[in-house]
Short mmCIF file of C-alpha atoms in Angstrom, two decimals:
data_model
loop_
_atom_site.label_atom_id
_atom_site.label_comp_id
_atom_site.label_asym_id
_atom_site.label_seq_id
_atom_site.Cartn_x
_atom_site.Cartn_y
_atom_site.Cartn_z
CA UNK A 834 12.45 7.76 -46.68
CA UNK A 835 9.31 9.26 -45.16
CA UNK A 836 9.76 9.70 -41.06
CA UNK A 837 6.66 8.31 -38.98
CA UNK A 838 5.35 12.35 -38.99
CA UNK A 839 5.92 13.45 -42.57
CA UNK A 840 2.37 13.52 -43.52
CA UNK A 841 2.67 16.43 -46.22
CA UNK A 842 2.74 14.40 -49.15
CA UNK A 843 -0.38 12.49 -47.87
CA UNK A 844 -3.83 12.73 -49.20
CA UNK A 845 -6.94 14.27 -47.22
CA UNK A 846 -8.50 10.65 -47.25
CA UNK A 847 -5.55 8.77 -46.12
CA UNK A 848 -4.61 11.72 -43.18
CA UNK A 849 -8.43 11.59 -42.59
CA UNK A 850 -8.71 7.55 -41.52
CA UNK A 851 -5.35 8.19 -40.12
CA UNK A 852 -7.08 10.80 -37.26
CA UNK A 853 -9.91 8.39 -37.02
CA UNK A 854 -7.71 6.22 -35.75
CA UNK A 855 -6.22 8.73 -32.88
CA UNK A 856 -3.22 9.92 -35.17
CA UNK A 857 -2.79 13.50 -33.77
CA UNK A 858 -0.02 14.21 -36.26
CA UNK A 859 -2.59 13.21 -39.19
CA UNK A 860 -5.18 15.89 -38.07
CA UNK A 861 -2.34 18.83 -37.37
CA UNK A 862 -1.23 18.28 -41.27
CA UNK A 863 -5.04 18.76 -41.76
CA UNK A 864 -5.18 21.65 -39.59
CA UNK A 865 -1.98 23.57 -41.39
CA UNK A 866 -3.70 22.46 -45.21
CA UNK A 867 -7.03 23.99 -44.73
CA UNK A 868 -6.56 26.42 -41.75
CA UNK A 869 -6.67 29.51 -44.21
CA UNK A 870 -9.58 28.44 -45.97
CA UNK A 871 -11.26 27.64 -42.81
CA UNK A 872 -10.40 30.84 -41.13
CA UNK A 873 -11.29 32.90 -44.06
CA UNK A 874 -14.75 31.68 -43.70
CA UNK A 875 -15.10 32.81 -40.05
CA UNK A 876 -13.46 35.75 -41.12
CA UNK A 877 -15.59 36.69 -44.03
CA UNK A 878 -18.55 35.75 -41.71
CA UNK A 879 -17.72 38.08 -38.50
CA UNK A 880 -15.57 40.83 -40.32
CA UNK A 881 -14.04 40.39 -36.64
CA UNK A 882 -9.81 38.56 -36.92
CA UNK A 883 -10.44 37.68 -32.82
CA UNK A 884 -13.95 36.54 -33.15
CA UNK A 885 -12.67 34.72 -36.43
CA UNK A 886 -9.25 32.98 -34.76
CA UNK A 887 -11.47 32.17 -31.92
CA UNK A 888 -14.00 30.37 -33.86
CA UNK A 889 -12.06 28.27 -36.25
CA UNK A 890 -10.16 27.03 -33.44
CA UNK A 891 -13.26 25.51 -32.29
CA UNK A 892 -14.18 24.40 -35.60
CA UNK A 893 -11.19 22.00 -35.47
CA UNK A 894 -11.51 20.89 -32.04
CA UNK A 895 -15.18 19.66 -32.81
CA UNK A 896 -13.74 18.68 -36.10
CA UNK A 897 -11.65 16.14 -34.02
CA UNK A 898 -14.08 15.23 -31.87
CA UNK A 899 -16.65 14.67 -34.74
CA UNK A 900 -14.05 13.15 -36.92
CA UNK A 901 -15.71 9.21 -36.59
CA UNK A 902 -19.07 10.72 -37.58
CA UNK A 903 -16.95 11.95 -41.03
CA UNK A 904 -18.32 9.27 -43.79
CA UNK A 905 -16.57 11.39 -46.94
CA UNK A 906 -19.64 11.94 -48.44
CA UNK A 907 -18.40 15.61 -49.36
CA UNK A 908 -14.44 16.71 -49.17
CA UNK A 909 -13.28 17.31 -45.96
CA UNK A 910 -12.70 20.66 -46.21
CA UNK A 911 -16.10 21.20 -46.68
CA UNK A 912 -17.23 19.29 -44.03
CA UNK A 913 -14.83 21.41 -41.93
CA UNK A 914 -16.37 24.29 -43.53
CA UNK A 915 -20.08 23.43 -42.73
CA UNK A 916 -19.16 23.12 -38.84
CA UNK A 917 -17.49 26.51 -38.84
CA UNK A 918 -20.11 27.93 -40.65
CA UNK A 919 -22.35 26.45 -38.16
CA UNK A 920 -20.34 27.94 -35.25
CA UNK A 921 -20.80 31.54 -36.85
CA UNK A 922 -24.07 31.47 -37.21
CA UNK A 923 -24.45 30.66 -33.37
CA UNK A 924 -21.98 33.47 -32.37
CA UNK A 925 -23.92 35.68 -35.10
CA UNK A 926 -27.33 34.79 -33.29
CA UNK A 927 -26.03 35.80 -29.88
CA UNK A 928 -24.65 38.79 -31.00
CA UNK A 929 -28.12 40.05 -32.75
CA UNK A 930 -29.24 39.46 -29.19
CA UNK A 931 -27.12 41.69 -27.39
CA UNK A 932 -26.93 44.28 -30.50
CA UNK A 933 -29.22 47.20 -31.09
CA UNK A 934 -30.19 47.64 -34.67
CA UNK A 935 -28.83 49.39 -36.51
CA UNK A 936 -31.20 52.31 -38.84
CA UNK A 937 -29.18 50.63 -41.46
CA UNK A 938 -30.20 47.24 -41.14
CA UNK A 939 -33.78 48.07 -39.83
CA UNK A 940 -34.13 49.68 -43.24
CA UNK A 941 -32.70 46.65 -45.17
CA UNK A 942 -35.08 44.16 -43.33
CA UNK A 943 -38.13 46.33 -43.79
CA UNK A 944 -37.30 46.19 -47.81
CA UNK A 945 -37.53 48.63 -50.07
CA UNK A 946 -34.79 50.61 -49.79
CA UNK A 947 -32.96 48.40 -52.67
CA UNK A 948 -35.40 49.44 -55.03
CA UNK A 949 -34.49 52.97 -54.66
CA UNK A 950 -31.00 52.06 -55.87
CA UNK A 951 -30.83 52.81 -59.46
CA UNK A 952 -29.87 50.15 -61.52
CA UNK A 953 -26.38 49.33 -62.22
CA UNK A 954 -26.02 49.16 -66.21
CA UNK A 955 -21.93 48.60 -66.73
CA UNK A 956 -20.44 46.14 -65.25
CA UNK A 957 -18.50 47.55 -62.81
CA UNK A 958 -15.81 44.59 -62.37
CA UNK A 959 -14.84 45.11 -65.91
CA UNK A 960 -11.05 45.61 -66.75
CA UNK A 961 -10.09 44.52 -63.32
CA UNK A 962 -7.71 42.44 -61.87
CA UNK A 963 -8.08 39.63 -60.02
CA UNK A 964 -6.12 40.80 -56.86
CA UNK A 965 -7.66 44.38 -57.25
CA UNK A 966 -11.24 42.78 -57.72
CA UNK A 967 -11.31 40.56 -54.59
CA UNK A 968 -9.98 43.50 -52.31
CA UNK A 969 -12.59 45.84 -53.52
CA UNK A 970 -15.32 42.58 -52.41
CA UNK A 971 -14.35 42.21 -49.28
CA UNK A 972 -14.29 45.75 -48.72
CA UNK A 973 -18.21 46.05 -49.92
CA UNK A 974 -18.70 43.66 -48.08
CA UNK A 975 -17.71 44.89 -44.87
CA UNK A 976 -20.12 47.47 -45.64
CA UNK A 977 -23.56 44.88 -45.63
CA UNK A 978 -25.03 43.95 -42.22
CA UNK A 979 -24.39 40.91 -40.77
CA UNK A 980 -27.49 38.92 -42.36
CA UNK A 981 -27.07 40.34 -45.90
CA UNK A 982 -23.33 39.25 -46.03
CA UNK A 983 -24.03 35.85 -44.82
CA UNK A 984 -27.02 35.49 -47.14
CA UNK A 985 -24.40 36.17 -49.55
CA UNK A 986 -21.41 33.65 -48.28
CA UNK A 987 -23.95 30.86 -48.08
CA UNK A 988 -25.10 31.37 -51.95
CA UNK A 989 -22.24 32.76 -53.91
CA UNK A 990 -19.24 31.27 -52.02
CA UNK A 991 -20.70 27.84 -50.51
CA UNK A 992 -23.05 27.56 -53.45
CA UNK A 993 -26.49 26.20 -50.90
CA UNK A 994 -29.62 27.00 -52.80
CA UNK A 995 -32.39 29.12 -51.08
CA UNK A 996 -34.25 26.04 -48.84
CA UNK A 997 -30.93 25.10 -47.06
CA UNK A 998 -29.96 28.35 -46.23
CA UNK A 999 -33.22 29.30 -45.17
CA UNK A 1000 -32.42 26.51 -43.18
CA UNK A 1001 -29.47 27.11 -41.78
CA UNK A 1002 -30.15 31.18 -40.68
CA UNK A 1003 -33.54 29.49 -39.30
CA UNK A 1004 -35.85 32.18 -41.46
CA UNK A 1005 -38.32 31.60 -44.70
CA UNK A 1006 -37.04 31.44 -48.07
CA UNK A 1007 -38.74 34.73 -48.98
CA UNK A 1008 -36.75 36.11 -46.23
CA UNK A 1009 -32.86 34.53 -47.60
CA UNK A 1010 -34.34 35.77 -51.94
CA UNK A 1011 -35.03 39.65 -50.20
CA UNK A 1012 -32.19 39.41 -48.34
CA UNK A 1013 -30.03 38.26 -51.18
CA UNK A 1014 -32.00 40.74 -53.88
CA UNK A 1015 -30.58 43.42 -51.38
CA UNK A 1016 -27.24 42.06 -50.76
CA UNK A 1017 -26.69 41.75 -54.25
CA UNK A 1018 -27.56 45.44 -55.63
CA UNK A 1019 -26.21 47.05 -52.81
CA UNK A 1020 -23.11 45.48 -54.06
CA UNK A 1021 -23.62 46.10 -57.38
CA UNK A 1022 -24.14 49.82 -56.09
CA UNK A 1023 -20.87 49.66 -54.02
CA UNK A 1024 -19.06 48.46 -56.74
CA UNK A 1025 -19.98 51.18 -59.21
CA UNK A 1026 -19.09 53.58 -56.79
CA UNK A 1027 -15.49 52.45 -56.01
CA UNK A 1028 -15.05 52.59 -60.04
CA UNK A 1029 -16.36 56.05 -60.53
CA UNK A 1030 -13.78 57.43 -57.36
CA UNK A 1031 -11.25 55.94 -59.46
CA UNK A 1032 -12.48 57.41 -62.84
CA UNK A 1033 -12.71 60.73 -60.69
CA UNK B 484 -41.53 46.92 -60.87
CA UNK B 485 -42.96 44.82 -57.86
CA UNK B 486 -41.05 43.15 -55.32
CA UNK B 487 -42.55 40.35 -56.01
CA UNK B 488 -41.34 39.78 -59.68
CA UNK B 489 -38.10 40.98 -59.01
CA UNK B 490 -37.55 38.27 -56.72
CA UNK B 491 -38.80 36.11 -59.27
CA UNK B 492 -35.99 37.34 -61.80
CA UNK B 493 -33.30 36.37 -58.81
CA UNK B 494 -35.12 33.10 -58.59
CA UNK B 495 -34.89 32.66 -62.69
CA UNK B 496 -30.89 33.74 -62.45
CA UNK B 497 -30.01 31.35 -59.34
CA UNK B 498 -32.00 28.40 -61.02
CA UNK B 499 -34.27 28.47 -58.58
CA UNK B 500 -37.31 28.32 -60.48
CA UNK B 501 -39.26 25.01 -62.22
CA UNK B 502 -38.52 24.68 -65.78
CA UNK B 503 -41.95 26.54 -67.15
CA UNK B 504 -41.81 29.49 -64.76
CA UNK B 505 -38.50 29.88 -66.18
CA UNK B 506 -39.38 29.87 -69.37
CA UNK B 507 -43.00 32.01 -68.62
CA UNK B 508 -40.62 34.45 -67.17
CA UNK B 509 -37.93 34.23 -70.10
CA UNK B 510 -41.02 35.49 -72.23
CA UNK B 511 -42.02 38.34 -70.31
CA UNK B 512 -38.15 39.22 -69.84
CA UNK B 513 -37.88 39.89 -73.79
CA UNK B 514 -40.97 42.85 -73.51
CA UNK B 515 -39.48 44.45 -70.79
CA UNK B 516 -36.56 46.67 -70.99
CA UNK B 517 -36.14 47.28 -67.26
CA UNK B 518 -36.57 44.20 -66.16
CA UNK B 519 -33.93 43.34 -68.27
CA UNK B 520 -31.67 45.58 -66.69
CA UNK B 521 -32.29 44.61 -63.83
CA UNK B 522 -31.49 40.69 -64.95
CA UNK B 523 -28.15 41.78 -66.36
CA UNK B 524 -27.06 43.86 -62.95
CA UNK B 525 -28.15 40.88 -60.54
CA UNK B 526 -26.08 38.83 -63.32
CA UNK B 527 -22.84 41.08 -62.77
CA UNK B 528 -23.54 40.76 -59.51
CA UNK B 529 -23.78 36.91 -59.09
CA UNK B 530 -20.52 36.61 -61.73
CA UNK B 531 -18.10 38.87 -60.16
CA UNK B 532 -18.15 36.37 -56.96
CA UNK B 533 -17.01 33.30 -59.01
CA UNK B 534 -13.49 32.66 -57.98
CA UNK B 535 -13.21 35.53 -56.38
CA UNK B 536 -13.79 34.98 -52.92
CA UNK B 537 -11.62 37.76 -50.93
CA UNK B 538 -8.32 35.79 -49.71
CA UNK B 539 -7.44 36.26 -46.11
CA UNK B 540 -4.61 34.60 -44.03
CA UNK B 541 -4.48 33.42 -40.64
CA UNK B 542 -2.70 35.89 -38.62
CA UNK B 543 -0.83 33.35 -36.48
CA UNK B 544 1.78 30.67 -36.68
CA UNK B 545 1.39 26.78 -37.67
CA UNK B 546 3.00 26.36 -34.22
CA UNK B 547 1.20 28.77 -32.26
CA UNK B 548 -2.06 28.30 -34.19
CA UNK B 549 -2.39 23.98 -33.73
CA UNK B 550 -1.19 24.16 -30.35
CA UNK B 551 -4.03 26.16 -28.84
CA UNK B 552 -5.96 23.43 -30.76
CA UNK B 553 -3.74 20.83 -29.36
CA UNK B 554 -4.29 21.98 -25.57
CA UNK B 555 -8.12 22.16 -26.26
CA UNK B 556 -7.98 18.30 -27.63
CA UNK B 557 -5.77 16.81 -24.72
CA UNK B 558 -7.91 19.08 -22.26
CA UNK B 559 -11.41 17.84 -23.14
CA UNK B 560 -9.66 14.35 -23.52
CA UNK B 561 -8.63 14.10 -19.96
CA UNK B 562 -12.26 14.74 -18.61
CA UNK B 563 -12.36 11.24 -18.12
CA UNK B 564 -15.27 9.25 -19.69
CA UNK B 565 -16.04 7.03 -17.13
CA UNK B 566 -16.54 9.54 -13.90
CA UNK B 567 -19.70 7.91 -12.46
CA UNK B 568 -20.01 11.53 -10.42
CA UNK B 569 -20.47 12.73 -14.26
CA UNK B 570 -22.23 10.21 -15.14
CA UNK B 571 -25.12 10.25 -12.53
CA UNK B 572 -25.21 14.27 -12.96
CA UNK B 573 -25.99 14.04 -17.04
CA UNK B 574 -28.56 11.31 -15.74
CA UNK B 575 -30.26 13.82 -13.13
CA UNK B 576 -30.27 16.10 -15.70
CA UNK B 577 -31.95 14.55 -17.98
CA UNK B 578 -34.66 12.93 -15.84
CA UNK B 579 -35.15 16.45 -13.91
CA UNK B 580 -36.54 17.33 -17.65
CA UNK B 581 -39.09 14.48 -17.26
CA UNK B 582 -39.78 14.23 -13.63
CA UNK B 583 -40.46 17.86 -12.75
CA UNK B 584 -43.32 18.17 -14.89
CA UNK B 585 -44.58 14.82 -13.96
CA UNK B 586 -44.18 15.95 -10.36
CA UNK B 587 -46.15 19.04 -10.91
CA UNK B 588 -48.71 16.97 -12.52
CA UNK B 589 -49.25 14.57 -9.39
CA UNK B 590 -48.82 17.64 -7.42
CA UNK B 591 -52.16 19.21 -9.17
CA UNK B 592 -54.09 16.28 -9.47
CA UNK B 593 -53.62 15.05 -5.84
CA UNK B 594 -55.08 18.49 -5.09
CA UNK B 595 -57.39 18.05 -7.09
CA UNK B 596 -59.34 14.94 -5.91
CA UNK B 597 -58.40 16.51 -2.08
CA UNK B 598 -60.77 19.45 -3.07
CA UNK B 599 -63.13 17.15 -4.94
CA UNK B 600 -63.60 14.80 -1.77
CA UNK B 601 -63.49 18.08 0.66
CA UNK B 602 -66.56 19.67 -1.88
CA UNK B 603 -68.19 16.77 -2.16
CA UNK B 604 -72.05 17.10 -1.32
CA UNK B 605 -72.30 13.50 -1.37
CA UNK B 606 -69.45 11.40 0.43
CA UNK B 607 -68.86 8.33 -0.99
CA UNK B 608 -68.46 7.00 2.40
CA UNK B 609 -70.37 7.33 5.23
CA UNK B 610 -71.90 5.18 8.09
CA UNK B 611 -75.15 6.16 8.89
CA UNK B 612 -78.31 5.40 11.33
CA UNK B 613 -81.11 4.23 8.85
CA UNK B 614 -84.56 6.20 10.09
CA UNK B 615 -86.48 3.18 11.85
CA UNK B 616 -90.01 2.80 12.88
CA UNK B 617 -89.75 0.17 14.95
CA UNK B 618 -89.02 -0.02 18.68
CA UNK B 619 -88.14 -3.63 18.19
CA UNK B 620 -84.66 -3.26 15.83
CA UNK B 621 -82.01 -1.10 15.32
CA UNK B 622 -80.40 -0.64 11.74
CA UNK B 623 -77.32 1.11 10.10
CA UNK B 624 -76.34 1.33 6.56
CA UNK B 625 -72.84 1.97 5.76
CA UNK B 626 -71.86 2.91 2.19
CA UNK B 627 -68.62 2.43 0.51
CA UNK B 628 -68.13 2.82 -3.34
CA UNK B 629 -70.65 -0.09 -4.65
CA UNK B 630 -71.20 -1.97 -1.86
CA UNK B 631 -73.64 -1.06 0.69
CA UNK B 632 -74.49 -2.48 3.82
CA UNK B 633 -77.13 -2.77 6.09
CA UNK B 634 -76.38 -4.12 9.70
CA UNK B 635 -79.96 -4.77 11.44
CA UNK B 636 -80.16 -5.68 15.24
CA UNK B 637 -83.42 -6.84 16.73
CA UNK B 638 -83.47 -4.80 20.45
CA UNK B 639 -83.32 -7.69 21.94
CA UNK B 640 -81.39 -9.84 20.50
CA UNK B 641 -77.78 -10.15 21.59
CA UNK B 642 -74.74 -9.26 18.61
CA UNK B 643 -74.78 -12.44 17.70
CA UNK B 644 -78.20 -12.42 16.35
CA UNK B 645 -77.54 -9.48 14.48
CA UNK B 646 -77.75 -9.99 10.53
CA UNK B 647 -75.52 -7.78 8.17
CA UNK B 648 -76.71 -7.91 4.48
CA UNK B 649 -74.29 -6.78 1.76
CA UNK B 650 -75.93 -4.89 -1.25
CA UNK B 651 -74.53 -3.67 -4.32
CA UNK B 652 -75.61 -0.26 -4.40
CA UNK B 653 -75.65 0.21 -8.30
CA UNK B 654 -78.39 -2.87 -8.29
CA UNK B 655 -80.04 -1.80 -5.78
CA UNK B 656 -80.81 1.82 -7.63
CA UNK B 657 -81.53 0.08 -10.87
CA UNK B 658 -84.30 -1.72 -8.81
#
């Protein structure tokens, strides 16, 4: 028989209305389901494990505060997603702020510099495995500025189409398509790279 | 190639273009061999991300992990929610939004009509000795926004005699 606290065979919804209704032990089965996903997002967005541990904490103590306003119009763990997301972009906006440029990212804003990267004609994710694929991503990754990668996580990994993430990085759309056009060969670029070391 | 169009192929791979630009574009795509390598790199590109989002753990215990969360919770819970002290300070706050620029407007417009009245060639008020001719009466006229009014005073009458007429100014100059 299921104690009073053994939530893990519980659904999202039911542990969801549960914490609406002041169940603590609902929303820490929530927390230990989706804390991964939740701090791989703040981790893929700051490229910093403090910054990101920090962060997705706070995600899930606004998530608890906010947790009436949830109407399950979208998962949970997307809503949870959005509000972490959210927080980055804040922390992200600060940090600009208090950061110089960088030549790097001066050069990326201007544009231009992606159209001196020759094209990529194989497809340099070919024959690889999955495991061997996603750690070569992040670590390309690591290697675009800060507005380039998130361009990136809003589009390819949350799937938002140009308006809302224009929306959400508070620039124009033509700013998220150069940003992305750049993101995306520079990638491409990084990829082919990491395939001809290993060729080599 | 201009920046232009090749933002127009992302558009065209995303889906982010109306149904006959895509298909405008699909045309031009089949003349154009370099445009349609770039299409097939942005392609790659776009693909290799499906399901393949790097996968990163949290570096920290269940335990450890929920009960920094749990600490947060009970912390901002205790802040109780009816503190009138609170209370009254988020009020003051938000009113000090409103009433400081209200204030400063009063501020400049009081000054205003202070320097207006102070510059003023012609006061609006003003008690005044009318010019008289005659040995026999005195008269004043004293002025105050419409109304105007003449006090006359024979010389030798006594103040009782005296006769004040009320005038409205604005009639008076339209006569």
């Amino acid at each position: 028989m299921a104690t009073q606290h053994d939530n893990s065979s519980v659904s999202d919804e039911k542990l969801v209305k549960a914490a609406q209704r002041g169940d603590m032990p609902a929303f820490e089965e929530l927390v230990a389901r989706h804390r991964d996903k939740i701090y791989a997002r703040a981790f893929s967005m700051m490229r910093s494990e403090e910054d990101a541990v920090d962060l997705s904490q706070e995600a899930w103590v606004k998530g608890w505060q906010r947790l009436k306003q949830f109407q399950g119009d979208s998962s949970f763990v997307t809503w949870m997603t959005r509000i972490v997301i959210n927080l980055c972009l804040d922390q992200l906006r600060k940090q600009k702020r208090q950061r110089s440029e960088s030549i790097e990212s001066l050069e990326e804003e201007s544009g231009g510099v992606e159209r001196q990267m020759p094209t990529v004609v194989i497809n340099p994710t070919e024959g690889l495995e999955r495991r061997e694929l996603r750690q070569r991503i992040d670590k390309a990754m690591g290697q675009l500025s800060y507005e380039h990668r998130t361009v990136l996580i809003l589009h390819e990994f949350e799937e938002l189409e140009y308006k809302e993430i224009a929306k959400r990085m508070e620039c124009s759309i033509g700013t998220v398509m150069s940003r992305l056009f750049y993101a995306r060969r520079k990638m491409a670029n990084l990829m082919a790279s990491y395939k001809r070391e290993e060729m080599s | 190639m201009n920046q232009e169009l090749a933002l127009k192929y992302q558009a065209f791979i995303d889906g982010e273009l109306s149904e006959s630009e895509a298909r405008r574009l699909a045309q031009v795509l089949e003349n154009d061999a370099d445009a349609r390598a770039l299409v097939a790199e942005l392609r790659n590109s776009k693909a290799m991300f499906t399901g393949n989002e790097p996968e990163v753990k949290l570096p920290e215990s269940r335990e450890f992990y929920w009960g920094k969360i749990q600490r947060q919770i009970e912390c901002l819970e205790r802040e109780p929610a009816g503190d009138a002290t609170g209370r009254w300070r988020a009020m003051l706050a938000g009113w000090r939004r409103f009433v400081a620029p209200l204030a400063g407007v009063a501020v400049i417009t009081f000054l205003g009509m202070v320097a207006v009245r102070f510059y003023n060639p012609e006061p609006v008020d003003y008690l005044a000795e009318i010019e008289n001719l005659s040995e026999d009466s005195t008269a004043y006229s004293f002025r105050s926004g419409n109304m105007f009014v003449v006090w006359t005073r024979d010389t030798e009458m006594t103040s009782d005699d005296s006769q004040v007429n009320f005038i409205d100014y604005n009639e008076a100059v339209a006569q």
